[in-house]
Coordinates of N, CA and C in Angstrom, one line a residue:
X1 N 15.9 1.0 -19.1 CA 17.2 0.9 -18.6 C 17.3 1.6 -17.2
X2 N 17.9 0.6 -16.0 CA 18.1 1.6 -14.7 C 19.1 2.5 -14.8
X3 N 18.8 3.5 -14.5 CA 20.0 4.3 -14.2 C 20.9 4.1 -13.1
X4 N 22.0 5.0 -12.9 CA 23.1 4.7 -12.0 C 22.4 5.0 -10.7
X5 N 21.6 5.8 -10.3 CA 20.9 6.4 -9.4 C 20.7 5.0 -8.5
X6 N 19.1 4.5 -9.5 CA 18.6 4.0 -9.2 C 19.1 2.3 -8.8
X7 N 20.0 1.8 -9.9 CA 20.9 0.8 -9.5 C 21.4 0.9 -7.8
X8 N 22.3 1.8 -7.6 CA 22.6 2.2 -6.6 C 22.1 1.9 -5.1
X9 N 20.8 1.6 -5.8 CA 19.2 1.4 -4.3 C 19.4 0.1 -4.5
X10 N 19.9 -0.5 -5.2 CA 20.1 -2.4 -4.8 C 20.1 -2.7 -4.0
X11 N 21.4 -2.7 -3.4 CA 21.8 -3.2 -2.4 C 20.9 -2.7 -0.7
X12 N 20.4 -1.1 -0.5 CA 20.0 -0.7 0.5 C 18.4 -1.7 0.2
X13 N 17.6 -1.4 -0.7 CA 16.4 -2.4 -0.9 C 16.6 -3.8 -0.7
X14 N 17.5 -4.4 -0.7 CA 17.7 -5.8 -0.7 C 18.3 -6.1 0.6
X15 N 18.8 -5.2 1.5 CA 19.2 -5.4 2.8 C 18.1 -5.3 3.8
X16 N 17.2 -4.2 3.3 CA 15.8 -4.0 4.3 C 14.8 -4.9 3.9
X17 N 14.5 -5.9 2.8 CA 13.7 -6.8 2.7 C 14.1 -7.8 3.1
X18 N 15.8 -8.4 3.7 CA 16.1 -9.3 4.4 C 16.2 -9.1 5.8
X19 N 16.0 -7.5 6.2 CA 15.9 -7.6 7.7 C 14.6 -7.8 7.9
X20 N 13.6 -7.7 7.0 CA 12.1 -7.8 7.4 C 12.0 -9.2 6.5
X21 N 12.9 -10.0 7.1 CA 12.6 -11.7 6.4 C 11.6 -11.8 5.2
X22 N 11.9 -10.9 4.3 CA 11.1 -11.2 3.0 C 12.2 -11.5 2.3
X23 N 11.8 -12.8 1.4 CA 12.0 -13.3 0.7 C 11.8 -13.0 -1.0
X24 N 12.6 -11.7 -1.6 CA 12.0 -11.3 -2.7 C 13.2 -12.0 -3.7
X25 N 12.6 -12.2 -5.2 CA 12.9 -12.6 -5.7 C 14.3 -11.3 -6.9
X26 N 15.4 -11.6 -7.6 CA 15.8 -10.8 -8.2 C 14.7 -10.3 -8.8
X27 N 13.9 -10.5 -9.9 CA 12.7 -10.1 -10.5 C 12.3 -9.0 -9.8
X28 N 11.8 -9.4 -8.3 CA 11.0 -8.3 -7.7 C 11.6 -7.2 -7.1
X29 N 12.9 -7.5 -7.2 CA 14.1 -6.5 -6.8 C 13.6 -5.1 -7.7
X30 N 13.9 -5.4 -9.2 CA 14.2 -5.2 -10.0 C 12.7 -4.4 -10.3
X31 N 11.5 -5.0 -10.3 CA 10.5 -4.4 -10.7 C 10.0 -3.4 -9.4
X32 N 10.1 -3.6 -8.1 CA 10.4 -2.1 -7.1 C 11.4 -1.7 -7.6
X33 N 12.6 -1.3 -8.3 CA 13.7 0.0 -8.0 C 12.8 0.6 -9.9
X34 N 12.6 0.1 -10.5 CA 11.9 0.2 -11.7 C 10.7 1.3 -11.4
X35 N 9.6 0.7 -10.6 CA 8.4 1.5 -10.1 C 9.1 2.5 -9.1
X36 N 10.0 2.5 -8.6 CA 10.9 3.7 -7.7 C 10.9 4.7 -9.6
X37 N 11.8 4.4 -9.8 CA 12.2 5.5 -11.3 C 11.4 6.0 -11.7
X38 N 9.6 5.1 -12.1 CA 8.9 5.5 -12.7 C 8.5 6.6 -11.7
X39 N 8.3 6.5 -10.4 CA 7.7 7.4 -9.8 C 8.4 8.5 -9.5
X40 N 9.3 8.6 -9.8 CA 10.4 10.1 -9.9 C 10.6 10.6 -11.0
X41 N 10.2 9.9 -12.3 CA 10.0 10.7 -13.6 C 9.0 11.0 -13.3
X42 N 7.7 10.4 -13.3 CA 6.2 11.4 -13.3 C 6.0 11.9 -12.4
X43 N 6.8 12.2 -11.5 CA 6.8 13.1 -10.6 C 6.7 14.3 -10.4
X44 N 8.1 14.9 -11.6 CA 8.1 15.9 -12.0 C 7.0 16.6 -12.8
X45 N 6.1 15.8 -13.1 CA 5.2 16.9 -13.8 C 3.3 16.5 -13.2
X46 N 3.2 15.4 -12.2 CA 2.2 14.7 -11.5 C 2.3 14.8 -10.0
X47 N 3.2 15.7 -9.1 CA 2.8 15.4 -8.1 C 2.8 14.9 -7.4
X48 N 3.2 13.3 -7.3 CA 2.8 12.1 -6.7 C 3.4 11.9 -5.4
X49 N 4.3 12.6 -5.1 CA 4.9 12.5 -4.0 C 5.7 14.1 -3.9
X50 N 5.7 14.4 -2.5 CA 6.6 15.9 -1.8 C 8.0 15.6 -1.9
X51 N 8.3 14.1 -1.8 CA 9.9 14.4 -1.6 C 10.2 13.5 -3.7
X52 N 11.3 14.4 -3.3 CA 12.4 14.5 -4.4 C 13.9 13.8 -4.7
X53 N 14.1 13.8 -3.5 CA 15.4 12.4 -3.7 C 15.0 11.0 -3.8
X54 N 15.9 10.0 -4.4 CA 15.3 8.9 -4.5 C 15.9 8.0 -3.4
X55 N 16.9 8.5 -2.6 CA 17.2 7.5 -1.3 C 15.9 7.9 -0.6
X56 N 15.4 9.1 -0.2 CA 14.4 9.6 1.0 C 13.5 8.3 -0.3
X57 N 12.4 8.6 -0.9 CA 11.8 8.4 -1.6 C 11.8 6.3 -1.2
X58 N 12.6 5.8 -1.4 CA 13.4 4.5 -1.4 C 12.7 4.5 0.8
X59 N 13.4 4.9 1.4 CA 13.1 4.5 2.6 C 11.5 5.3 3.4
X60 N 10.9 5.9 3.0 CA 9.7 6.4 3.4 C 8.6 5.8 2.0
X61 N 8.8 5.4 1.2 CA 7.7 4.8 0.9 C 8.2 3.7 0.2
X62 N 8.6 3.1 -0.6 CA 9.0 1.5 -1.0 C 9.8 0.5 0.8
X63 N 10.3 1.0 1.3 CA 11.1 0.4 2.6 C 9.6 0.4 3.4
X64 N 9.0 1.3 3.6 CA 7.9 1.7 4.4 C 7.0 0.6 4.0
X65 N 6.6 0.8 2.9 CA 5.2 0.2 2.6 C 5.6 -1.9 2.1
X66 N 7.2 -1.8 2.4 CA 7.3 -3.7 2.4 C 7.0 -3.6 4.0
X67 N 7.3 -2.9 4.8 CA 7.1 -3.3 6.5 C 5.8 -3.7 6.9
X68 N 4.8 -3.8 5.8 CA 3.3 -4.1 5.7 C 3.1 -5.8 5.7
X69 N 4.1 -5.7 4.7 CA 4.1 -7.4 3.8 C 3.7 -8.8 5.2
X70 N 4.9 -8.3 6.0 CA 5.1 -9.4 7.0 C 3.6 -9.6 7.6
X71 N 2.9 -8.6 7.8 CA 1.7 -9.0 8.4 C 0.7 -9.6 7.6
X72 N 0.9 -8.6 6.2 CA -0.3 -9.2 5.4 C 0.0 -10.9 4.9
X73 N 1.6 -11.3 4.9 CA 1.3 -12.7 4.6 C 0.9 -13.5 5.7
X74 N 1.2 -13.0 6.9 CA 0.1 -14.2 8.3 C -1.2 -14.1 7.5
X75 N -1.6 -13.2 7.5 CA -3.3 -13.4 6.9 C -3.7 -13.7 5.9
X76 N -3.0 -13.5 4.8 CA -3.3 -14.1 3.3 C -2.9 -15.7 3.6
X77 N -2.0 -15.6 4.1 CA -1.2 -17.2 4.1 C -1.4 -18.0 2.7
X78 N -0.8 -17.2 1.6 CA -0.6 -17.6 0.2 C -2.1 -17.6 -0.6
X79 N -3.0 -17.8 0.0 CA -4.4 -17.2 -0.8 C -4.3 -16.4 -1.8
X80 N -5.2 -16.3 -3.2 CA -5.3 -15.8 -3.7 C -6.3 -14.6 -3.2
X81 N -6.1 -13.6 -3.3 CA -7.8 -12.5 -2.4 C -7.4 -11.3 -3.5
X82 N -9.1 -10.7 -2.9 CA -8.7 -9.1 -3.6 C -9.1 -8.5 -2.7
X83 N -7.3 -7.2 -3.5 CA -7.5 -6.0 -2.1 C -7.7 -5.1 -2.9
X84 N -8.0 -3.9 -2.0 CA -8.3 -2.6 -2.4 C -7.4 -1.6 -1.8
X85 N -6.8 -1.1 -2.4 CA -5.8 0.3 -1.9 C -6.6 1.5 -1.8
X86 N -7.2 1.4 -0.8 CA -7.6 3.2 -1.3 C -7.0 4.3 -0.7
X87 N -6.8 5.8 -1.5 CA -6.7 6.7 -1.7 C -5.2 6.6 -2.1
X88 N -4.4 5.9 -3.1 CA -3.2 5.7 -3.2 C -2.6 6.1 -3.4
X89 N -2.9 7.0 -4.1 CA -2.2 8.2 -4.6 C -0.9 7.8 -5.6
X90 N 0.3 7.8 -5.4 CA 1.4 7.3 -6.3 C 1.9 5.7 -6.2
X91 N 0.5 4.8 -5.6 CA 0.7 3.5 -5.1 C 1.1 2.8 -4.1
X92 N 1.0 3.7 -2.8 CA 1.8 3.0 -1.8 C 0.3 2.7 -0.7
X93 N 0.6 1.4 -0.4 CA 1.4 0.6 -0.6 C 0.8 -0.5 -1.7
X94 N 0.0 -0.2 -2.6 CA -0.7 -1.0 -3.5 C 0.2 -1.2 -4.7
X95 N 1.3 -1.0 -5.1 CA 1.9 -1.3 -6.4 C 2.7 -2.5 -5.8
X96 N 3.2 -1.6 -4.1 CA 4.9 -3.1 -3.8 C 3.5 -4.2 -3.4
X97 N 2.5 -4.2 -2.9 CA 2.0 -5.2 -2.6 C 1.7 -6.3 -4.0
X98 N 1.6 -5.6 -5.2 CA 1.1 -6.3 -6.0 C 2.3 -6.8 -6.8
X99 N 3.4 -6.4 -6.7 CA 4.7 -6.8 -7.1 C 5.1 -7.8 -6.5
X100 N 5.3 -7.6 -4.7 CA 5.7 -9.2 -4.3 C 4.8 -9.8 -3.9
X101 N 3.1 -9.7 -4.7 CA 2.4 -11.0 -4.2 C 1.6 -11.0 -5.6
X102 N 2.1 -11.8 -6.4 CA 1.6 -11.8 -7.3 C 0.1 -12.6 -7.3
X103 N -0.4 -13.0 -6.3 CA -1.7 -14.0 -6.4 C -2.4 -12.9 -5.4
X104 N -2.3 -11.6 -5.3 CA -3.0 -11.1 -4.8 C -3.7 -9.8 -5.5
X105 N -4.7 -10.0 -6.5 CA -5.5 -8.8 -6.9 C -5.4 -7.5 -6.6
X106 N -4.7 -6.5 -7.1 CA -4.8 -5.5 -6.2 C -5.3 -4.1 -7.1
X107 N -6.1 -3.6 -6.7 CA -7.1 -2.2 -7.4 C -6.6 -1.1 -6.3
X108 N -5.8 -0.3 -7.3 CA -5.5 1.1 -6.2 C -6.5 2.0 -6.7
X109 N -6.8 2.8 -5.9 CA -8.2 3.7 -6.2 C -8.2 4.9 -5.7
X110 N -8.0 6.2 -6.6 CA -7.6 7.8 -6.2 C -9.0 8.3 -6.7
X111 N -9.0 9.3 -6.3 CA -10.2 10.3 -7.1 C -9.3 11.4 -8.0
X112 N -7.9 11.5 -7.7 CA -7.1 12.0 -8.8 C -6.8 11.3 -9.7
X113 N -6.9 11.7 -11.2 CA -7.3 10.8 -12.6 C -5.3 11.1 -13.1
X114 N -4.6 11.5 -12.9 CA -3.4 11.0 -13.3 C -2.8 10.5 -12.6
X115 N -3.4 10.2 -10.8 CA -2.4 9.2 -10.6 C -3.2 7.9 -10.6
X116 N -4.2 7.8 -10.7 CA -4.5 6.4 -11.2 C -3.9 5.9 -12.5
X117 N -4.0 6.9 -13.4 CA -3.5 6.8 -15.1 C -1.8 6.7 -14.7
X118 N -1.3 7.1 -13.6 CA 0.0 6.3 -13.3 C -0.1 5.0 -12.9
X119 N -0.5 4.4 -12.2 CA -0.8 3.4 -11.7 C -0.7 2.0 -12.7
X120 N -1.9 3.1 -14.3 CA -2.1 2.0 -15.1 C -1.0 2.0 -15.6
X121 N -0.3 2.9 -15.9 CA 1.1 2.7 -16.3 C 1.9 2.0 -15.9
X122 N 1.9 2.2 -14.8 CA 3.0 1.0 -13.8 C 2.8 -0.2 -14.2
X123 N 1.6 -0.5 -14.1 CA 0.9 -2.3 -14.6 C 1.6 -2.5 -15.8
X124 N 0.7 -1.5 -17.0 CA 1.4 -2.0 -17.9 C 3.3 -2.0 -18.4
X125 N 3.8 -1.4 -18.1 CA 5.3 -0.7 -18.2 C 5.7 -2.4 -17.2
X126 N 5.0 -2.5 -16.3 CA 6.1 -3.9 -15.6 C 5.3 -5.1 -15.3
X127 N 4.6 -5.1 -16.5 CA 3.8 -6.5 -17.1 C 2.8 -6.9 -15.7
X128 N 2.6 -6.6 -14.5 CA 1.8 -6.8 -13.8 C 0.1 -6.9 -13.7
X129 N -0.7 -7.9 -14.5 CA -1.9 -8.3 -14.5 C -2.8 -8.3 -13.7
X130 N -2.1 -7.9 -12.2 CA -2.8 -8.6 -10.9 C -2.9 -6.8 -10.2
X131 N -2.2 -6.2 -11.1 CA -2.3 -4.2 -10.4 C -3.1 -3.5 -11.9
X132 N -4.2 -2.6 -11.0 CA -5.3 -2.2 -11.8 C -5.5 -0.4 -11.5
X133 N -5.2 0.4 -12.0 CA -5.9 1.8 -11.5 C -7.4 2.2 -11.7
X134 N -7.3 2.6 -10.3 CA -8.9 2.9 -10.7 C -9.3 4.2 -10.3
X135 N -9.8 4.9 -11.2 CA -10.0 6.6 -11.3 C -11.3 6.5 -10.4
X136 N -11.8 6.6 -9.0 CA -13.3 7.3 -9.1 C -13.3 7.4 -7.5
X137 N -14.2 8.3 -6.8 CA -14.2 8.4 -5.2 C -14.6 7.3 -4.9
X138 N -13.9 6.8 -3.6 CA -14.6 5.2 -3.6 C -15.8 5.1 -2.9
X139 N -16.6 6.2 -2.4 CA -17.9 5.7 -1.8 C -19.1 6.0 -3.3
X140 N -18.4 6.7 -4.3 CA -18.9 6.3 -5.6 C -18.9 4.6 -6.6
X141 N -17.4 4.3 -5.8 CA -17.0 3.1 -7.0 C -18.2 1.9 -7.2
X142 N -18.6 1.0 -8.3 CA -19.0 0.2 -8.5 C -18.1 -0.9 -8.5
X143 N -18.2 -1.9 -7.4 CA -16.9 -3.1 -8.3 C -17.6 -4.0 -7.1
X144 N -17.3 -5.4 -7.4 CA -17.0 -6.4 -6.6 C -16.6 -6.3 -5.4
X145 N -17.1 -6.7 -4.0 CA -16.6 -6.4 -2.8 C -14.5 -7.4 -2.9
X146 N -14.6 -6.9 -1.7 CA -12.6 -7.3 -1.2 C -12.5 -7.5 -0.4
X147 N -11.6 -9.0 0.1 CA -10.8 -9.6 1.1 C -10.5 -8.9 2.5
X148 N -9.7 -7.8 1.5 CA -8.6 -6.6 1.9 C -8.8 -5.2 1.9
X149 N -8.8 -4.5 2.6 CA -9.1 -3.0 1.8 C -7.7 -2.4 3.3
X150 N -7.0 -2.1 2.5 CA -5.7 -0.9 2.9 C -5.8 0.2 2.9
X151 N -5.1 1.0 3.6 CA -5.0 2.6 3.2 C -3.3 2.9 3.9
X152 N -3.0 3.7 3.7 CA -2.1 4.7 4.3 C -1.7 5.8 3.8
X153 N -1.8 6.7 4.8 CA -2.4 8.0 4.9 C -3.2 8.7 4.3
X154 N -4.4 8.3 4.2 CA -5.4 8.4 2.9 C -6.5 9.6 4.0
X155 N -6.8 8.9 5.2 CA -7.8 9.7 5.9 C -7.9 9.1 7.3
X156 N -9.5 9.8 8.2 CA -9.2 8.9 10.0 C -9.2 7.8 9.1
X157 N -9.1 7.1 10.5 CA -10.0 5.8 10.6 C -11.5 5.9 10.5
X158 N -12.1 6.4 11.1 CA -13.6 6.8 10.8 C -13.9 6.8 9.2
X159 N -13.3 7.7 8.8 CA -13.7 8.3 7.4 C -13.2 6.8 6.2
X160 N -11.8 6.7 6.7 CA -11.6 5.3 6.1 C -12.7 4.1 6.0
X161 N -13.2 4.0 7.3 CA -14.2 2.7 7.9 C -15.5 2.8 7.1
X162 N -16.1 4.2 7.4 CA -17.5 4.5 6.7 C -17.5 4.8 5.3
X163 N -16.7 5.3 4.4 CA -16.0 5.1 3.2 C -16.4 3.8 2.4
X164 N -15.4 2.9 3.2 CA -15.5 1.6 2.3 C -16.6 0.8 2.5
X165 N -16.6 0.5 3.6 CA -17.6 -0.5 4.1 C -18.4 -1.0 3.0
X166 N -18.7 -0.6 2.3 CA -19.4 -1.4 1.2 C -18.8 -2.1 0.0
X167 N -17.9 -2.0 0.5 CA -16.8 -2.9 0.0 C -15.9 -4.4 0.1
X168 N -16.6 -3.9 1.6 CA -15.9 -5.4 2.1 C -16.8 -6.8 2.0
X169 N -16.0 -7.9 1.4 CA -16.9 -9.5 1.8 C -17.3 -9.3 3.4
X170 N -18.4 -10.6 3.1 CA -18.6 -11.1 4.5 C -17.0 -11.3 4.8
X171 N -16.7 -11.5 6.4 CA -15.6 -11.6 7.0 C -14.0 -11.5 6.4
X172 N -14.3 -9.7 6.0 CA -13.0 -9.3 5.6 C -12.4 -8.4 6.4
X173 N -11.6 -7.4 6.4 CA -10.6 -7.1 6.9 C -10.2 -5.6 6.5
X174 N -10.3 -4.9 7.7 CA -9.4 -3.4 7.4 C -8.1 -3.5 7.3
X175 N -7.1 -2.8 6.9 CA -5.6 -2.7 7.2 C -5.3 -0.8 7.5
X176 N -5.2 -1.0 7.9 CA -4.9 1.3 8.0 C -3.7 0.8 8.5
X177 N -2.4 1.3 7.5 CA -1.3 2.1 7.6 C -1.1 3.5 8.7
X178 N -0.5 3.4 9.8 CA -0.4 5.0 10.2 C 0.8 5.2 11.3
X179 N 0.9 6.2 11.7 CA 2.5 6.5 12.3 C 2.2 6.2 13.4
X180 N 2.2 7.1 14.7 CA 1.8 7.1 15.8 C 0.5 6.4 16.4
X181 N 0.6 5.7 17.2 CA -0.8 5.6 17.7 C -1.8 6.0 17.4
X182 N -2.8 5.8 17.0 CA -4.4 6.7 16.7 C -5.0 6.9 18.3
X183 N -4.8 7.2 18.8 CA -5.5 7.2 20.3 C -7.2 7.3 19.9
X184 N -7.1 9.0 19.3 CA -8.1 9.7 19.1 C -9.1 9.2 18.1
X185 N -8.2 8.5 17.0 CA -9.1 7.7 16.1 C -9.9 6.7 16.5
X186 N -9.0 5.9 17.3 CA -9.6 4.5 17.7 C -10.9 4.9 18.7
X187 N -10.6 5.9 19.2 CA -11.9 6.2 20.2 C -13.2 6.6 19.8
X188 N -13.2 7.3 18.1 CA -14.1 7.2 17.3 C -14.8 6.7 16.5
X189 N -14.1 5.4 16.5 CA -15.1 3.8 15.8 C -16.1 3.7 16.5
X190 N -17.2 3.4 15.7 CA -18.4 3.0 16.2 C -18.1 1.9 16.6
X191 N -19.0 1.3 17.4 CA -19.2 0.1 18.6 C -18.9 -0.9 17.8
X192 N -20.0 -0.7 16.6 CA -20.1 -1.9 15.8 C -18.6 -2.5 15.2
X193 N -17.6 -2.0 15.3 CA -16.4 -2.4 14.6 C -15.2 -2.4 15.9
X194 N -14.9 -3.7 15.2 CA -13.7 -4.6 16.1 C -12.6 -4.1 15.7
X195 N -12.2 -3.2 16.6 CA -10.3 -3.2 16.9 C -9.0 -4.2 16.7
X196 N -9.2 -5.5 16.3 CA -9.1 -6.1 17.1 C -7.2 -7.0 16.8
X197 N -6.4 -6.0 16.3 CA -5.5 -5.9 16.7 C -4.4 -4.8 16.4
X198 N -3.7 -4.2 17.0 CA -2.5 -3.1 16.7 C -1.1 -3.3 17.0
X199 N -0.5 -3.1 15.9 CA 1.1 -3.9 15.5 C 1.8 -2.7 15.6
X200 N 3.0 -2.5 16.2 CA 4.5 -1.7 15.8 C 5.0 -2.6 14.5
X201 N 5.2 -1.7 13.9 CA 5.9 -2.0 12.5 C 7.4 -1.2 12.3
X202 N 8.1 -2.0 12.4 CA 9.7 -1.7 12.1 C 10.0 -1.4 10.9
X203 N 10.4 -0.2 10.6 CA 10.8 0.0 9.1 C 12.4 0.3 8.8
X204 N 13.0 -0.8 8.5 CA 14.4 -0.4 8.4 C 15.2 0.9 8.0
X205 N 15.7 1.3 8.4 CA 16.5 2.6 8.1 C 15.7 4.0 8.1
X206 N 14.4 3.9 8.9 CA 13.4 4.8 9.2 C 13.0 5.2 10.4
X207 N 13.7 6.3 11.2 CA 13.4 6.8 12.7 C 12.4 7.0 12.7
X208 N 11.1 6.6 12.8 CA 9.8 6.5 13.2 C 8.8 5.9 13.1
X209 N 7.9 6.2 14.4 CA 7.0 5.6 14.8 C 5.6 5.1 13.5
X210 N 5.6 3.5 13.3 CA 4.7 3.4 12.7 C 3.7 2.1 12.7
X211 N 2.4 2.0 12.9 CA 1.1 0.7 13.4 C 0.7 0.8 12.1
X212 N 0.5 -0.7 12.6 CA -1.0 -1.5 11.7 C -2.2 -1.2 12.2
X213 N -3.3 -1.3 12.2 CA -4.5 -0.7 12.7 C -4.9 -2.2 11.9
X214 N -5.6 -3.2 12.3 CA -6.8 -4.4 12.2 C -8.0 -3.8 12.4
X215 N -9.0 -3.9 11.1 CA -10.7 -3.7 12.2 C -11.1 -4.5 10.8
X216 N -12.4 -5.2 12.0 CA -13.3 -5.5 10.9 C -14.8 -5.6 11.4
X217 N -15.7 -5.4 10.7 CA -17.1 -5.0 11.4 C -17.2 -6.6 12.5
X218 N -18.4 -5.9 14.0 CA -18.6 -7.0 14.5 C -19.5 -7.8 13.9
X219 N -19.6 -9.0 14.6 CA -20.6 -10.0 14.1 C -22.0 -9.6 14.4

């Protein structure tokens, strides 16, 4: 059952996914303000997040992590693919991704074992097939390479890039989430990897600076 709280976030959630021309469904309304509650109940005893209100909470990481969507559907353009969230910590942006795309595989991946074991909760608690926790460091993980591999605020870019890399298909794709410009990051990519595009990302109802980071190894 939603609470009054959480009800409450209707309307501000459903106004910032029509200024970022997403098209969510009631359902997916409903299963973000849901995964919002869940993550402020286990909160209290998991961690998963510094802030404590559920409006802040609502516009720095559910509002935040839809201002992703619009890019990732130019590139998915309705494909089915698998991504990878790594270092997710309480799911962001790997739970809303897997909520409003349901044809998109998505494995979030912590090396802390209760927020993954949140994660699996999430799936199961809001019937989600296509969202998977996965407990292990990822330059340890064993699995299937991915389409997609995301992060936000997980680590550099460097550390993010050499990290996964063994993860990615032939001709797949970074995503790094980050605030400010990376000046200093981007100047640390090795040669071998393509920059090869960086987005301002508008987050409704959020005074700050936030990019997409594109890279994918060269040819």
């Amino acid at each position: 059952m939603m609470t009054d709280t959480f009800s409450s976030l209707r309307a501000p959630l459903a106004a910032a996914a029509a200024n970022l021309q997403l098209q969510l469904s009631d359902p997916q309304i409903d299963q973000l303000l849901a995964y919002l509650a869940m993550m402020e109940k286990w909160n209290k005893v998991y961690n998963l997040t510094s802030l404590r209100d559920p409006q802040a909470m609502l516009t720095h990481h559910l509002i935040d992590s839809l201002s992703l969507l619009p890019a990732l559907r130019r590139h998915a353009v309705g494909k089915p693919l698998r991504l990878m969230d790594v270092g997710s910590g309480g799911g962001l942006p790997g739970v809303v991704i897997a909520i409003c795309h349901p044809e998109i595989d998505v494995s979030c991946v912590d090396a802390v074992l209760k927020k993954a074991s949140f994660i699996t909760q999430v799936a199961a608690e809001l019937k989600l097939a296509n969202l998977h926790g996965v407990h292990s460091r990822v330059e340890a993980l064993q699995t299937p390479t991915f389409d997609l591999i995301t992060s936000r605020a997980f680590a550099s870019l460097l550390d993010f890039t050499t990290l996964t890399r063994q993860h990615l298909k032939p001709g797949a794709v970074w995503l790094a989430m980050k605030g400010q410009h990376p000046a200093d990051e981007l100047a640390a990519l090795p040669s071998d990897l393509d920059v090869f595009h960086v987005e301002q990302l508008q987050v409704p109802g959020l005074d700050a600076q936030r990019c997409l980071i594109w890279i994918r190894p060269k040819n």
